[in-house]
DNA sequence: ATGGCCATGTAACGTGTTACATGATTTC
DNA sequence: GAAATCATGTAACACGTTACATGGCCAT
């Protein structure tokens, strides 16, 4: 149950339409909770129906942008959720299964490991660019911490893949 | 589509019943692909129906353990899947959303960060114990790499949480 | 023989994924 | 005014989660 709360957070930071939210999720918000536009529209509909947000524009025909803002009830719900205890979700990394499968089958896996290594180097570069371009300091230290987590995890991934490839 | 292949891998390493598989997933296999017994039974049923595995025992009444083994078709399917290109799944870490929510709401989050820090320290201890007890060297280097990944990611998590707490 | 545990299931639901559809806006 | 693009949606399905149910086994 994180997506509706991710959307509430994004709308509190800055109200906007479904398509704008989808773009923000692609750019930064979704690095730790990705979402497609279909998911976003579905959740926006539910949040509006439940009275947590409302659409501000009066023109609501099909192809027109619809801006949303968070209502008091939505802010309270987000506060309740943020204060909750929630254990971390288990990790799911299919490549680890494939390593074990390659191990029991005796099949090669180095090429795929190298490909993933490249992808993670690209992701690291993306995070670093964001980190350098951002203006940090002034109440958004926590936002930067999130980005730092992304950087640290990508660095770890890269270090692990390099040493695993060496050991092959 | 990783769970059926995780099960095939586990059954190739060692044939067994659904309940045995569920225990192995809790112990080691599921660190990077957790599964409940309900999921496992569902997949075992499908894999058997599709002719990738078969149950070896003849007694198949409801409360009796049913052992499965991988058929040739199952091994081929696992090889096909292992050789496939698959991009990494996006990470989903709800705590990062909660950090951003706490940031925009101005609410405290340190307690929950500390609680997660404790949980990750425990997980790290579990992985380290497994690493020390295992007998490594002899064709299972890749299995150890998977465990090493677990250790490195937990260490990174801990380092990040400590520095984030300091900065609060 | 019964109470507790173990193994195998069933059912309902929520979320994520993929493919496709339709109305509005812009561009040439 | 036709084509491309953008924004909003619908539909179907796969997967994961939770709660519950049933049959066998074992200890007392």
mmCIF file of C-alpha atoms (C1' of nucleotides) in Angstrom:
data_model
loop_
_atom_site.group_PDB
_atom_site.id
_atom_site.type_symbol
_atom_site.label_atom_id
_atom_site.label_comp_id
_atom_site.label_asym_id
_atom_site.label_seq_id
_atom_site.Cartn_x
_atom_site.Cartn_y
_atom_site.Cartn_z
ATOM 1 C CA UNK A 1 0.000 0.000 0.000
ATOM 2 C CA UNK A 2 2.735 2.494 -0.851
ATOM 3 C CA UNK A 3 1.703 3.824 -4.227
ATOM 4 C CA UNK A 4 -1.241 5.935 -3.018
ATOM 5 C CA UNK A 5 1.021 7.429 -0.349
ATOM 6 C CA UNK A 6 3.780 8.060 -2.849
ATOM 7 C CA UNK A 7 1.240 9.944 -4.948
ATOM 8 C CA UNK A 8 0.027 11.941 -1.935
ATOM 9 C CA UNK A 9 3.630 12.883 -1.173
ATOM 10 C CA UNK A 10 4.303 13.912 -4.757
ATOM 11 C CA UNK A 11 1.112 16.002 -4.861
ATOM 12 C CA UNK A 12 2.009 17.684 -1.579
ATOM 13 C CA UNK A 13 5.415 18.607 -2.932
ATOM 14 C CA UNK A 14 3.729 19.998 -6.018
ATOM 15 C CA UNK A 15 0.137 19.614 -7.262
ATOM 16 C CA UNK A 16 -0.264 18.432 -10.832
ATOM 17 C CA UNK A 17 -2.002 16.198 -13.344
ATOM 18 C CA UNK A 18 -1.704 12.469 -13.841
ATOM 19 C CA UNK A 19 0.655 12.827 -16.770
ATOM 20 C CA UNK A 20 2.871 15.230 -14.810
ATOM 21 C CA UNK A 21 3.006 12.769 -11.964
ATOM 22 C CA UNK A 22 3.949 9.991 -14.364
ATOM 23 C CA UNK A 23 6.845 12.095 -15.640
ATOM 24 C CA UNK A 24 7.985 12.920 -12.108
ATOM 25 C CA UNK A 25 7.897 9.246 -11.217
ATOM 26 C CA UNK A 26 10.121 8.486 -14.183
ATOM 27 C CA UNK A 27 12.560 11.232 -13.274
ATOM 28 C CA UNK A 28 13.094 11.003 -9.561
ATOM 29 C CA UNK A 29 10.211 9.866 -7.452
ATOM 30 C CA UNK A 30 10.002 6.451 -8.992
ATOM 31 C CA UNK A 31 13.640 5.503 -8.397
ATOM 32 C CA UNK A 32 12.448 3.760 -5.245
ATOM 33 C CA UNK A 33 8.811 3.287 -6.217
ATOM 34 C CA UNK A 34 8.235 3.143 -9.957
ATOM 35 C CA UNK A 35 4.741 3.423 -11.396
ATOM 36 C CA UNK A 36 3.208 3.444 -14.850
ATOM 37 C CA UNK A 37 0.610 5.985 -15.913
ATOM 38 C CA UNK A 38 -2.068 3.290 -15.722
ATOM 39 C CA UNK A 39 -1.308 2.656 -12.075
ATOM 40 C CA UNK A 40 -1.235 6.371 -11.385
ATOM 41 C CA UNK A 41 -4.624 7.054 -12.978
ATOM 42 C CA UNK A 42 -6.140 4.132 -11.127
ATOM 43 C CA UNK A 43 -4.854 5.414 -7.798
ATOM 44 C CA UNK A 44 -5.827 9.019 -8.519
ATOM 45 C CA UNK A 45 -9.372 7.798 -9.135
ATOM 46 C CA UNK A 46 -9.448 5.925 -5.841
ATOM 47 C CA UNK A 47 -7.895 8.764 -3.867
ATOM 48 C CA UNK A 48 -10.461 11.186 -5.271
ATOM 49 C CA UNK A 49 -13.338 8.806 -4.592
ATOM 50 C CA UNK A 50 -12.117 8.407 -0.994
ATOM 51 C CA UNK A 51 -11.940 12.161 -0.498
ATOM 52 C CA UNK A 52 -8.155 12.363 -0.002
ATOM 53 C CA UNK A 53 -7.518 14.544 -3.046
ATOM 54 C CA UNK A 54 -9.614 16.593 -5.438
ATOM 55 C CA UNK A 55 -9.253 17.752 -9.008
ATOM 56 C CA UNK A 56 -9.088 21.527 -9.265
ATOM 57 C CA UNK A 57 -9.925 22.212 -12.936
ATOM 58 C CA UNK A 58 -13.616 22.265 -13.833
ATOM 59 C CA UNK A 59 -13.164 20.974 -17.394
ATOM 60 C CA UNK A 60 -12.953 17.211 -17.071
ATOM 61 C CA UNK A 61 -13.510 15.792 -20.527
ATOM 62 C CA UNK A 62 -11.418 12.849 -21.539
ATOM 63 C CA UNK A 63 -8.315 14.241 -23.204
ATOM 64 C CA UNK A 64 -7.904 17.300 -20.948
ATOM 65 C CA UNK A 65 -5.275 17.569 -18.250
ATOM 66 C CA UNK A 66 -6.802 17.266 -14.770
ATOM 67 C CA UNK A 67 -4.901 18.837 -11.893
ATOM 68 C CA UNK A 68 -5.134 17.362 -8.427
ATOM 69 C CA UNK A 69 -4.377 18.715 -4.972
ATOM 70 C CA UNK A 70 -4.258 17.032 -1.558
ATOM 71 C CA UNK A 71 -7.133 17.615 0.881
ATOM 72 C CA UNK A 72 -6.839 17.749 4.663
ATOM 73 C CA UNK A 73 -8.034 14.175 4.912
ATOM 74 C CA UNK A 74 -5.260 13.120 2.533
ATOM 75 C CA UNK A 75 -2.589 14.892 4.547
ATOM 76 C CA UNK A 76 -3.809 13.199 7.712
ATOM 77 C CA UNK A 77 -3.769 9.805 6.027
ATOM 78 C CA UNK A 78 -0.207 10.403 4.847
ATOM 79 C CA UNK A 79 0.852 11.397 8.358
ATOM 80 C CA UNK A 80 -0.759 8.281 9.786
ATOM 81 C CA UNK A 81 1.039 6.086 7.230
ATOM 82 C CA UNK A 82 4.385 7.797 7.711
ATOM 83 C CA UNK A 83 4.272 7.227 11.453
ATOM 84 C CA UNK A 84 3.440 3.531 11.026
ATOM 85 C CA UNK A 85 5.881 0.701 11.613
ATOM 86 C CA UNK A 86 6.539 -1.183 8.383
ATOM 87 C CA UNK A 87 9.100 -3.899 7.950
ATOM 88 C CA UNK A 88 11.266 -3.746 4.846
ATOM 89 C CA UNK A 89 9.944 -5.699 1.888
ATOM 90 C CA UNK A 90 12.044 -8.662 0.897
ATOM 91 C CA UNK A 91 14.425 -8.037 -1.973
ATOM 92 C CA UNK A 92 13.643 -9.723 -5.299
ATOM 93 C CA UNK A 93 16.628 -9.981 -7.627
ATOM 94 C CA UNK A 94 16.130 -12.517 -10.415
ATOM 95 C CA UNK A 95 19.778 -12.445 -11.454
ATOM 96 C CA UNK A 96 20.705 -14.144 -8.193
ATOM 97 C CA UNK A 97 18.369 -17.002 -9.054
ATOM 98 C CA UNK A 98 19.920 -17.185 -12.489
ATOM 99 C CA UNK A 99 23.392 -17.363 -10.953
ATOM 100 C CA UNK A 100 22.330 -20.321 -8.881
ATOM 101 C CA UNK A 101 20.651 -21.896 -11.889
ATOM 102 C CA UNK A 102 23.816 -21.397 -13.950
ATOM 103 C CA UNK A 103 25.770 -22.945 -11.117
ATOM 104 C CA UNK A 104 23.682 -26.126 -10.971
ATOM 105 C CA UNK A 105 23.374 -26.365 -14.761
ATOM 106 C CA UNK A 106 27.031 -25.606 -15.427
ATOM 107 C CA UNK A 107 25.988 -22.940 -17.938
ATOM 108 C CA UNK A 108 27.802 -19.631 -18.581
ATOM 109 C CA UNK A 109 26.476 -16.389 -17.116
ATOM 110 C CA UNK A 110 29.366 -13.914 -17.517
ATOM 111 C CA UNK A 111 27.881 -12.062 -20.494
ATOM 112 C CA UNK A 112 24.680 -11.311 -18.669
ATOM 113 C CA UNK A 113 26.574 -10.241 -15.562
ATOM 114 C CA UNK A 114 28.590 -7.812 -17.676
ATOM 115 C CA UNK A 115 25.440 -6.454 -19.261
ATOM 116 C CA UNK A 116 23.917 -5.787 -15.851
ATOM 117 C CA UNK A 117 27.169 -4.183 -14.761
ATOM 118 C CA UNK A 118 26.846 -1.733 -17.663
ATOM 119 C CA UNK A 119 23.230 -0.949 -16.789
ATOM 120 C CA UNK A 120 24.098 -0.250 -13.165
ATOM 121 C CA UNK A 121 27.002 1.996 -14.195
ATOM 122 C CA UNK A 122 24.531 4.005 -16.269
ATOM 123 C CA UNK A 123 22.086 4.258 -13.397
ATOM 124 C CA UNK A 124 24.896 5.406 -11.096
ATOM 125 C CA UNK A 125 25.826 8.127 -13.584
ATOM 126 C CA UNK A 126 22.184 9.275 -13.660
ATOM 127 C CA UNK A 127 22.027 9.510 -9.871
ATOM 128 C CA UNK A 128 25.355 11.352 -9.670
ATOM 129 C CA UNK A 129 24.233 13.892 -12.246
ATOM 130 C CA UNK A 130 21.055 14.521 -10.261
ATOM 131 C CA UNK A 131 23.070 14.865 -7.078
ATOM 132 C CA UNK A 132 25.357 17.482 -8.599
ATOM 133 C CA UNK A 133 22.585 19.489 -10.232
ATOM 134 C CA UNK A 134 20.370 19.609 -7.153
ATOM 135 C CA UNK A 135 20.445 22.547 -4.762
ATOM 136 C CA UNK A 136 20.806 20.905 -1.391
ATOM 137 C CA UNK A 137 20.466 22.423 2.012
ATOM 138 C CA UNK A 138 17.285 24.128 3.095
ATOM 139 C CA UNK A 139 14.904 21.493 4.368
ATOM 140 C CA UNK A 140 15.479 18.902 1.688
ATOM 141 C CA UNK A 141 18.295 16.948 3.359
ATOM 142 C CA UNK A 142 16.045 13.894 3.505
ATOM 143 C CA UNK A 143 15.426 14.049 -0.206
ATOM 144 C CA UNK A 144 19.167 14.071 -0.738
ATOM 145 C CA UNK A 145 19.557 11.089 1.588
ATOM 146 C CA UNK A 146 17.251 9.132 -0.664
ATOM 147 C CA UNK A 147 19.402 9.987 -3.649
ATOM 148 C CA UNK A 148 22.523 9.068 -1.684
ATOM 149 C CA UNK A 149 20.998 5.676 -0.989
ATOM 150 C CA UNK A 150 20.554 5.176 -4.718
ATOM 151 C CA UNK A 151 24.186 6.072 -5.316
ATOM 152 C CA UNK A 152 25.489 3.808 -2.564
ATOM 153 C CA UNK A 153 23.447 0.821 -3.676
ATOM 154 C CA UNK A 154 24.545 1.182 -7.284
ATOM 155 C CA UNK A 155 28.183 1.434 -6.182
ATOM 156 C CA UNK A 156 27.780 -1.727 -4.155
ATOM 157 C CA UNK A 157 26.154 -3.522 -7.034
ATOM 158 C CA UNK A 158 29.025 -2.555 -9.311
ATOM 159 C CA UNK A 159 31.694 -3.618 -6.819
ATOM 160 C CA UNK A 160 29.978 -6.962 -6.307
ATOM 161 C CA UNK A 161 29.592 -7.639 -10.037
ATOM 162 C CA UNK A 162 33.242 -6.779 -10.705
ATOM 163 C CA UNK A 163 34.535 -9.085 -8.039
ATOM 164 C CA UNK A 164 32.173 -11.880 -9.098
ATOM 165 C CA UNK A 165 33.318 -11.561 -12.702
ATOM 166 C CA UNK A 166 36.956 -11.667 -11.595
ATOM 167 C CA UNK A 167 36.305 -14.858 -9.661
ATOM 168 C CA UNK A 168 34.785 -16.594 -12.687
ATOM 169 C CA UNK B 1 8.283 -15.147 -14.157
ATOM 170 C CA UNK B 2 11.087 -16.092 -11.785
ATOM 171 C CA UNK B 3 9.369 -18.221 -9.179
ATOM 172 C CA UNK B 4 8.855 -21.313 -11.359
ATOM 173 C CA UNK B 5 12.508 -21.125 -12.376
ATOM 174 C CA UNK B 6 13.626 -20.657 -8.798
ATOM 175 C CA UNK B 7 11.701 -23.828 -7.953
ATOM 176 C CA UNK B 8 13.238 -25.713 -10.864
ATOM 177 C CA UNK B 9 16.688 -24.653 -9.676
ATOM 178 C CA UNK B 10 15.968 -25.703 -6.111
ATOM 179 C CA UNK B 11 14.626 -29.080 -7.269
ATOM 180 C CA UNK B 12 17.679 -29.639 -9.450
ATOM 181 C CA UNK B 13 19.974 -28.934 -6.523
ATOM 182 C CA UNK B 14 17.941 -31.402 -4.460
ATOM 183 C CA UNK B 15 14.540 -33.000 -5.155
ATOM 184 C CA UNK B 16 11.967 -32.670 -2.400
ATOM 185 C CA UNK B 17 8.403 -31.955 -1.364
ATOM 186 C CA UNK B 18 6.538 -28.679 -1.295
ATOM 187 C CA UNK B 19 7.047 -28.217 2.403
ATOM 188 C CA UNK B 20 10.770 -28.934 2.110
ATOM 189 C CA UNK B 21 11.012 -26.355 -0.638
ATOM 190 C CA UNK B 22 9.170 -23.837 1.520
ATOM 191 C CA UNK B 23 11.716 -24.406 4.295
ATOM 192 C CA UNK B 24 14.640 -24.060 1.908
ATOM 193 C CA UNK B 25 13.194 -20.822 0.593
ATOM 194 C CA UNK B 26 13.017 -19.493 4.131
ATOM 195 C CA UNK B 27 16.567 -20.516 4.878
ATOM 196 C CA UNK B 28 18.634 -19.552 1.895
ATOM 197 C CA UNK B 29 16.986 -19.687 -1.475
ATOM 198 C CA UNK B 30 14.428 -17.071 -0.689
ATOM 199 C CA UNK B 31 16.876 -14.374 0.392
ATOM 200 C CA UNK B 32 16.659 -13.042 -3.140
ATOM 201 C CA UNK B 33 13.330 -14.547 -4.117
ATOM 202 C CA UNK B 34 11.041 -15.229 -1.157
ATOM 203 C CA UNK B 35 7.949 -17.374 -1.554
ATOM 204 C CA UNK B 36 5.189 -18.620 0.724
ATOM 205 C CA UNK B 37 4.049 -22.223 0.733
ATOM 206 C CA UNK B 38 0.870 -21.208 -1.067
ATOM 207 C CA UNK B 39 2.854 -19.785 -3.952
ATOM 208 C CA UNK B 40 5.066 -22.852 -4.026
ATOM 209 C CA UNK B 41 2.164 -25.309 -4.184
ATOM 210 C CA UNK B 42 0.510 -23.301 -6.910
ATOM 211 C CA UNK B 43 3.681 -23.301 -9.003
ATOM 212 C CA UNK B 44 4.386 -26.983 -8.368
ATOM 213 C CA UNK B 45 0.924 -27.756 -9.690
ATOM 214 C CA UNK B 46 1.523 -25.720 -12.832
ATOM 215 C CA UNK B 47 4.986 -27.129 -13.422
ATOM 216 C CA UNK B 48 3.660 -30.661 -13.128
ATOM 217 C CA UNK B 49 0.708 -29.928 -15.401
ATOM 218 C CA UNK B 50 3.124 -28.488 -17.974
ATOM 219 C CA UNK B 51 5.338 -31.551 -17.814
ATOM 220 C CA UNK B 52 8.427 -29.816 -16.412
ATOM 221 C CA UNK B 53 8.522 -31.789 -13.163
ATOM 222 C CA UNK B 54 6.837 -34.928 -11.821
ATOM 223 C CA UNK B 55 5.975 -36.230 -8.387
ATOM 224 C CA UNK B 56 7.840 -39.431 -7.585
ATOM 225 C CA UNK B 57 5.822 -40.896 -4.704
ATOM 226 C CA UNK B 58 2.788 -42.986 -5.690
ATOM 227 C CA UNK B 59 0.716 -42.120 -2.603
ATOM 228 C CA UNK B 60 -0.826 -38.749 -3.299
ATOM 229 C CA UNK B 61 -3.595 -38.293 -0.759
ATOM 230 C CA UNK B 62 -4.022 -34.875 0.716
ATOM 231 C CA UNK B 63 -1.909 -34.796 3.854
ATOM 232 C CA UNK B 64 1.018 -36.889 2.532
ATOM 233 C CA UNK B 65 4.342 -35.439 1.496
ATOM 234 C CA UNK B 66 4.757 -35.419 -2.291
ATOM 235 C CA UNK B 67 8.300 -35.434 -3.665
ATOM 236 C CA UNK B 68 9.046 -33.793 -6.992
ATOM 237 C CA UNK B 69 11.918 -34.116 -9.449
ATOM 238 C CA UNK B 70 12.806 -32.136 -12.571
ATOM 239 C CA UNK B 71 12.173 -33.716 -15.985
ATOM 240 C CA UNK B 72 14.273 -33.174 -19.108
ATOM 241 C CA UNK B 73 11.769 -30.647 -20.376
ATOM 242 C CA UNK B 74 12.118 -28.714 -17.122
ATOM 243 C CA UNK B 75 15.890 -28.642 -17.340
ATOM 244 C CA UNK B 76 15.694 -27.333 -20.913
ATOM 245 C CA UNK B 77 13.239 -24.633 -19.875
ATOM 246 C CA UNK B 78 15.563 -23.560 -17.066
ATOM 247 C CA UNK B 79 18.511 -23.415 -19.472
ATOM 248 C CA UNK B 80 16.488 -21.329 -21.904
ATOM 249 C CA UNK B 81 15.497 -18.920 -19.121
ATOM 250 C CA UNK B 82 19.004 -18.681 -17.687
ATOM 251 C CA UNK B 83 20.452 -17.736 -21.070
ATOM 252 C CA UNK B 84 17.820 -15.015 -21.599
ATOM 253 C CA UNK B 85 18.495 -11.296 -21.325
ATOM 254 C CA UNK B 86 16.490 -9.800 -18.468
ATOM 255 C CA UNK B 87 16.814 -6.262 -17.228
ATOM 256 C CA UNK B 88 16.990 -5.760 -13.478
ATOM 257 C CA UNK B 89 13.656 -5.158 -11.795
ATOM 258 C CA UNK B 90 13.208 -1.713 -10.340
ATOM 259 C CA UNK B 91 13.864 -1.472 -6.629
ATOM 260 C CA UNK B 92 10.855 -0.869 -4.362
ATOM 261 C CA UNK B 93 11.778 0.501 -0.967
ATOM 262 C CA UNK B 94 8.831 2.062 0.854
ATOM 263 C CA UNK B 95 11.009 3.651 3.524
ATOM 264 C CA UNK B 96 12.421 6.014 0.911
ATOM 265 C CA UNK B 97 8.897 7.198 0.143
ATOM 266 C CA UNK B 98 8.294 7.654 3.839
ATOM 267 C CA UNK B 99 11.463 9.717 4.142
ATOM 268 C CA UNK B 100 10.228 12.020 1.434
ATOM 269 C CA UNK B 101 6.801 12.146 3.022
ATOM 270 C CA UNK B 102 8.365 12.988 6.397
ATOM 271 C CA UNK B 103 10.376 15.678 4.657
ATOM 272 C CA UNK B 104 7.368 17.411 3.100
ATOM 273 C CA UNK B 105 5.214 16.962 6.211
ATOM 274 C CA UNK B 106 7.935 18.008 8.646
ATOM 275 C CA UNK B 107 7.273 14.851 10.694
ATOM 276 C CA UNK B 108 9.902 12.804 12.586
ATOM 277 C CA UNK B 109 11.231 9.567 11.112
ATOM 278 C CA UNK B 110 14.345 8.779 13.188
ATOM 279 C CA UNK B 111 12.741 6.051 15.300
ATOM 280 C CA UNK B 112 11.662 4.095 12.284
ATOM 281 C CA UNK B 113 15.071 4.531 10.657
ATOM 282 C CA UNK B 114 16.705 3.129 13.786
ATOM 283 C CA UNK B 115 14.311 0.197 13.831
ATOM 284 C CA UNK B 116 15.171 -0.659 10.226
ATOM 285 C CA UNK B 117 18.837 -0.296 11.082
ATOM 286 C CA UNK B 118 18.410 -2.950 13.755
ATOM 287 C CA UNK B 119 16.595 -5.280 11.376
ATOM 288 C CA UNK B 120 19.318 -4.962 8.764
ATOM 289 C CA UNK B 121 22.017 -5.610 11.350
ATOM 290 C CA UNK B 122 20.239 -8.840 12.245
ATOM 291 C CA UNK B 123 19.971 -9.852 8.609
ATOM 292 C CA UNK B 124 23.667 -9.154 8.143
ATOM 293 C CA UNK B 125 24.488 -11.391 11.113
ATOM 294 C CA UNK B 126 22.373 -14.167 9.569
ATOM 295 C CA UNK B 127 24.201 -13.933 6.246
ATOM 296 C CA UNK B 128 27.626 -13.862 7.929
ATOM 297 C CA UNK B 129 26.810 -16.950 9.975
ATOM 298 C CA UNK B 130 25.762 -18.777 6.806
ATOM 299 C CA UNK B 131 28.921 -17.650 5.067
ATOM 300 C CA UNK B 132 31.135 -18.991 7.832
ATOM 301 C CA UNK B 133 29.307 -22.297 8.178
ATOM 302 C CA UNK B 134 29.241 -23.072 4.455
ATOM 303 C CA UNK B 135 31.900 -25.236 2.835
ATOM 304 C CA UNK B 136 32.965 -23.165 -0.128
ATOM 305 C CA UNK B 137 35.114 -24.189 -3.047
ATOM 306 C CA UNK B 138 34.150 -27.051 -5.269
ATOM 307 C CA UNK B 139 31.753 -25.798 -7.879
ATOM 308 C CA UNK B 140 29.606 -23.632 -5.631
ATOM 309 C CA UNK B 141 31.517 -20.365 -5.999
ATOM 310 C CA UNK B 142 28.455 -18.795 -7.615
ATOM 311 C CA UNK B 143 26.283 -19.752 -4.673
ATOM 312 C CA UNK B 144 28.762 -18.016 -2.424
ATOM 313 C CA UNK B 145 28.704 -14.938 -4.652
ATOM 314 C CA UNK B 146 24.988 -14.687 -4.066
ATOM 315 C CA UNK B 147 25.529 -14.777 -0.335
ATOM 316 C CA UNK B 148 28.290 -12.192 -0.662
ATOM 317 C CA UNK B 149 25.852 -9.926 -2.462
ATOM 318 C CA UNK B 150 23.486 -10.224 0.484
ATOM 319 C CA UNK B 151 26.280 -9.294 2.879
ATOM 320 C CA UNK B 152 27.437 -6.327 0.819
ATOM 321 C CA UNK B 153 23.950 -4.910 0.377
ATOM 322 C CA UNK B 154 23.185 -5.181 4.085
ATOM 323 C CA UNK B 155 26.482 -3.453 4.912
ATOM 324 C CA UNK B 156 25.617 -0.663 2.524
ATOM 325 C CA UNK B 157 22.159 -0.306 4.000
ATOM 326 C CA UNK B 158 23.626 -0.040 7.487
ATOM 327 C CA UNK B 159 26.233 2.518 6.461
ATOM 328 C CA UNK B 160 23.605 4.632 4.741
ATOM 329 C CA UNK B 161 21.207 4.518 7.685
ATOM 330 C CA UNK B 162 23.951 5.467 10.136
ATOM 331 C CA UNK B 163 25.050 8.463 8.125
ATOM 332 C CA UNK B 164 21.460 9.557 7.527
ATOM 333 C CA UNK B 165 20.696 9.357 11.250
ATOM 334 C CA UNK B 166 23.834 11.385 12.022
ATOM 335 C CA UNK B 167 22.730 14.067 9.607
ATOM 336 C CA UNK B 168 19.330 14.407 11.254
ATOM 337 C "C1'" DA C 1 -8.992 -41.345 21.032
ATOM 338 C "C1'" DT C 2 -7.804 -36.929 21.034
ATOM 339 C "C1'" DG C 3 -4.950 -32.843 20.675
ATOM 340 C "C1'" DG C 4 -1.277 -30.876 18.344
ATOM 341 C "C1'" DC C 5 1.438 -30.568 14.468
ATOM 342 C "C1'" DC C 6 2.631 -31.175 9.660
ATOM 343 C "C1'" DA C 7 1.677 -31.197 4.627
ATOM 344 C "C1'" DT C 8 -1.231 -29.979 1.100
ATOM 345 C "C1'" DG C 9 -4.273 -27.379 -0.543
ATOM 346 C "C1'" DT C 10 -8.608 -23.336 -1.699
ATOM 347 C "C1'" DA C 11 -10.354 -18.750 -2.015
ATOM 348 C "C1'" DA C 12 -10.417 -13.889 -2.221
ATOM 349 C "C1'" DC C 13 -8.160 -9.909 -2.903
ATOM 350 C "C1'" DG C 14 -4.655 -6.171 -4.024
ATOM 351 C "C1'" DT C 15 -0.969 -4.658 -6.811
ATOM 352 C "C1'" DG C 16 1.791 -4.571 -10.974
ATOM 353 C "C1'" DT C 17 2.085 -5.375 -16.065
ATOM 354 C "C1'" DT C 18 0.762 -5.231 -20.811
ATOM 355 C "C1'" DA C 19 -2.051 -4.165 -24.597
ATOM 356 C "C1'" DC C 20 -5.219 -1.359 -26.380
ATOM 357 C "C1'" DA C 21 -8.747 2.672 -26.926
ATOM 358 C "C1'" DT C 22 -10.475 7.487 -27.188
ATOM 359 C "C1'" DG C 23 -10.693 12.531 -26.858
ATOM 360 C "C1'" DA C 24 -7.960 16.833 -27.084
ATOM 361 C "C1'" DT C 25 -4.030 19.609 -28.768
ATOM 362 C "C1'" DT C 26 -0.361 20.855 -31.702
ATOM 363 C "C1'" DT C 27 2.169 20.958 -36.115
ATOM 364 C "C1'" DC C 28 2.748 21.146 -40.825
ATOM 365 C "C1'" DG D 1 -7.443 19.238 -42.310
ATOM 366 C "C1'" DA D 2 -4.420 15.204 -41.635
ATOM 367 C "C1'" DA D 3 -0.866 13.383 -38.868
ATOM 368 C "C1'" DA D 4 1.537 13.219 -34.766
ATOM 369 C "C1'" DT D 5 1.498 13.723 -30.038
ATOM 370 C "C1'" DC D 6 -0.387 14.163 -25.472
ATOM 371 C "C1'" DA D 7 -3.610 13.024 -21.668
ATOM 372 C "C1'" DT D 8 -6.846 10.090 -19.871
ATOM 373 C "C1'" DG D 9 -8.578 6.061 -19.504
ATOM 374 C "C1'" DT D 10 -10.340 0.349 -19.969
ATOM 375 C "C1'" DA D 11 -9.513 -4.493 -19.827
ATOM 376 C "C1'" DA D 12 -7.308 -8.726 -18.918
ATOM 377 C "C1'" DC D 13 -4.067 -11.078 -16.715
ATOM 378 C "C1'" DA D 14 0.034 -12.517 -13.681
ATOM 379 C "C1'" DC D 15 1.881 -12.459 -9.337
ATOM 380 C "C1'" DG D 16 2.034 -11.879 -4.348
ATOM 381 C "C1'" DT D 17 -0.540 -11.830 0.154
ATOM 382 C "C1'" DT D 18 -3.666 -13.272 3.634
ATOM 383 C "C1'" DA D 19 -7.000 -16.077 5.697
ATOM 384 C "C1'" DC D 20 -8.813 -20.281 6.040
ATOM 385 C "C1'" DA D 21 -9.704 -25.510 5.261
ATOM 386 C "C1'" DT D 22 -8.751 -30.523 5.146
ATOM 387 C "C1'" DG D 23 -6.320 -34.876 5.575
ATOM 388 C "C1'" DG D 24 -2.612 -37.545 7.684
ATOM 389 C "C1'" DC D 25 0.793 -38.446 11.477
ATOM 390 C "C1'" DC D 26 2.466 -38.702 16.211
ATOM 391 C "C1'" DA D 27 2.609 -38.514 21.205
ATOM 392 C "C1'" DT D 28 0.216 -39.180 25.295
#
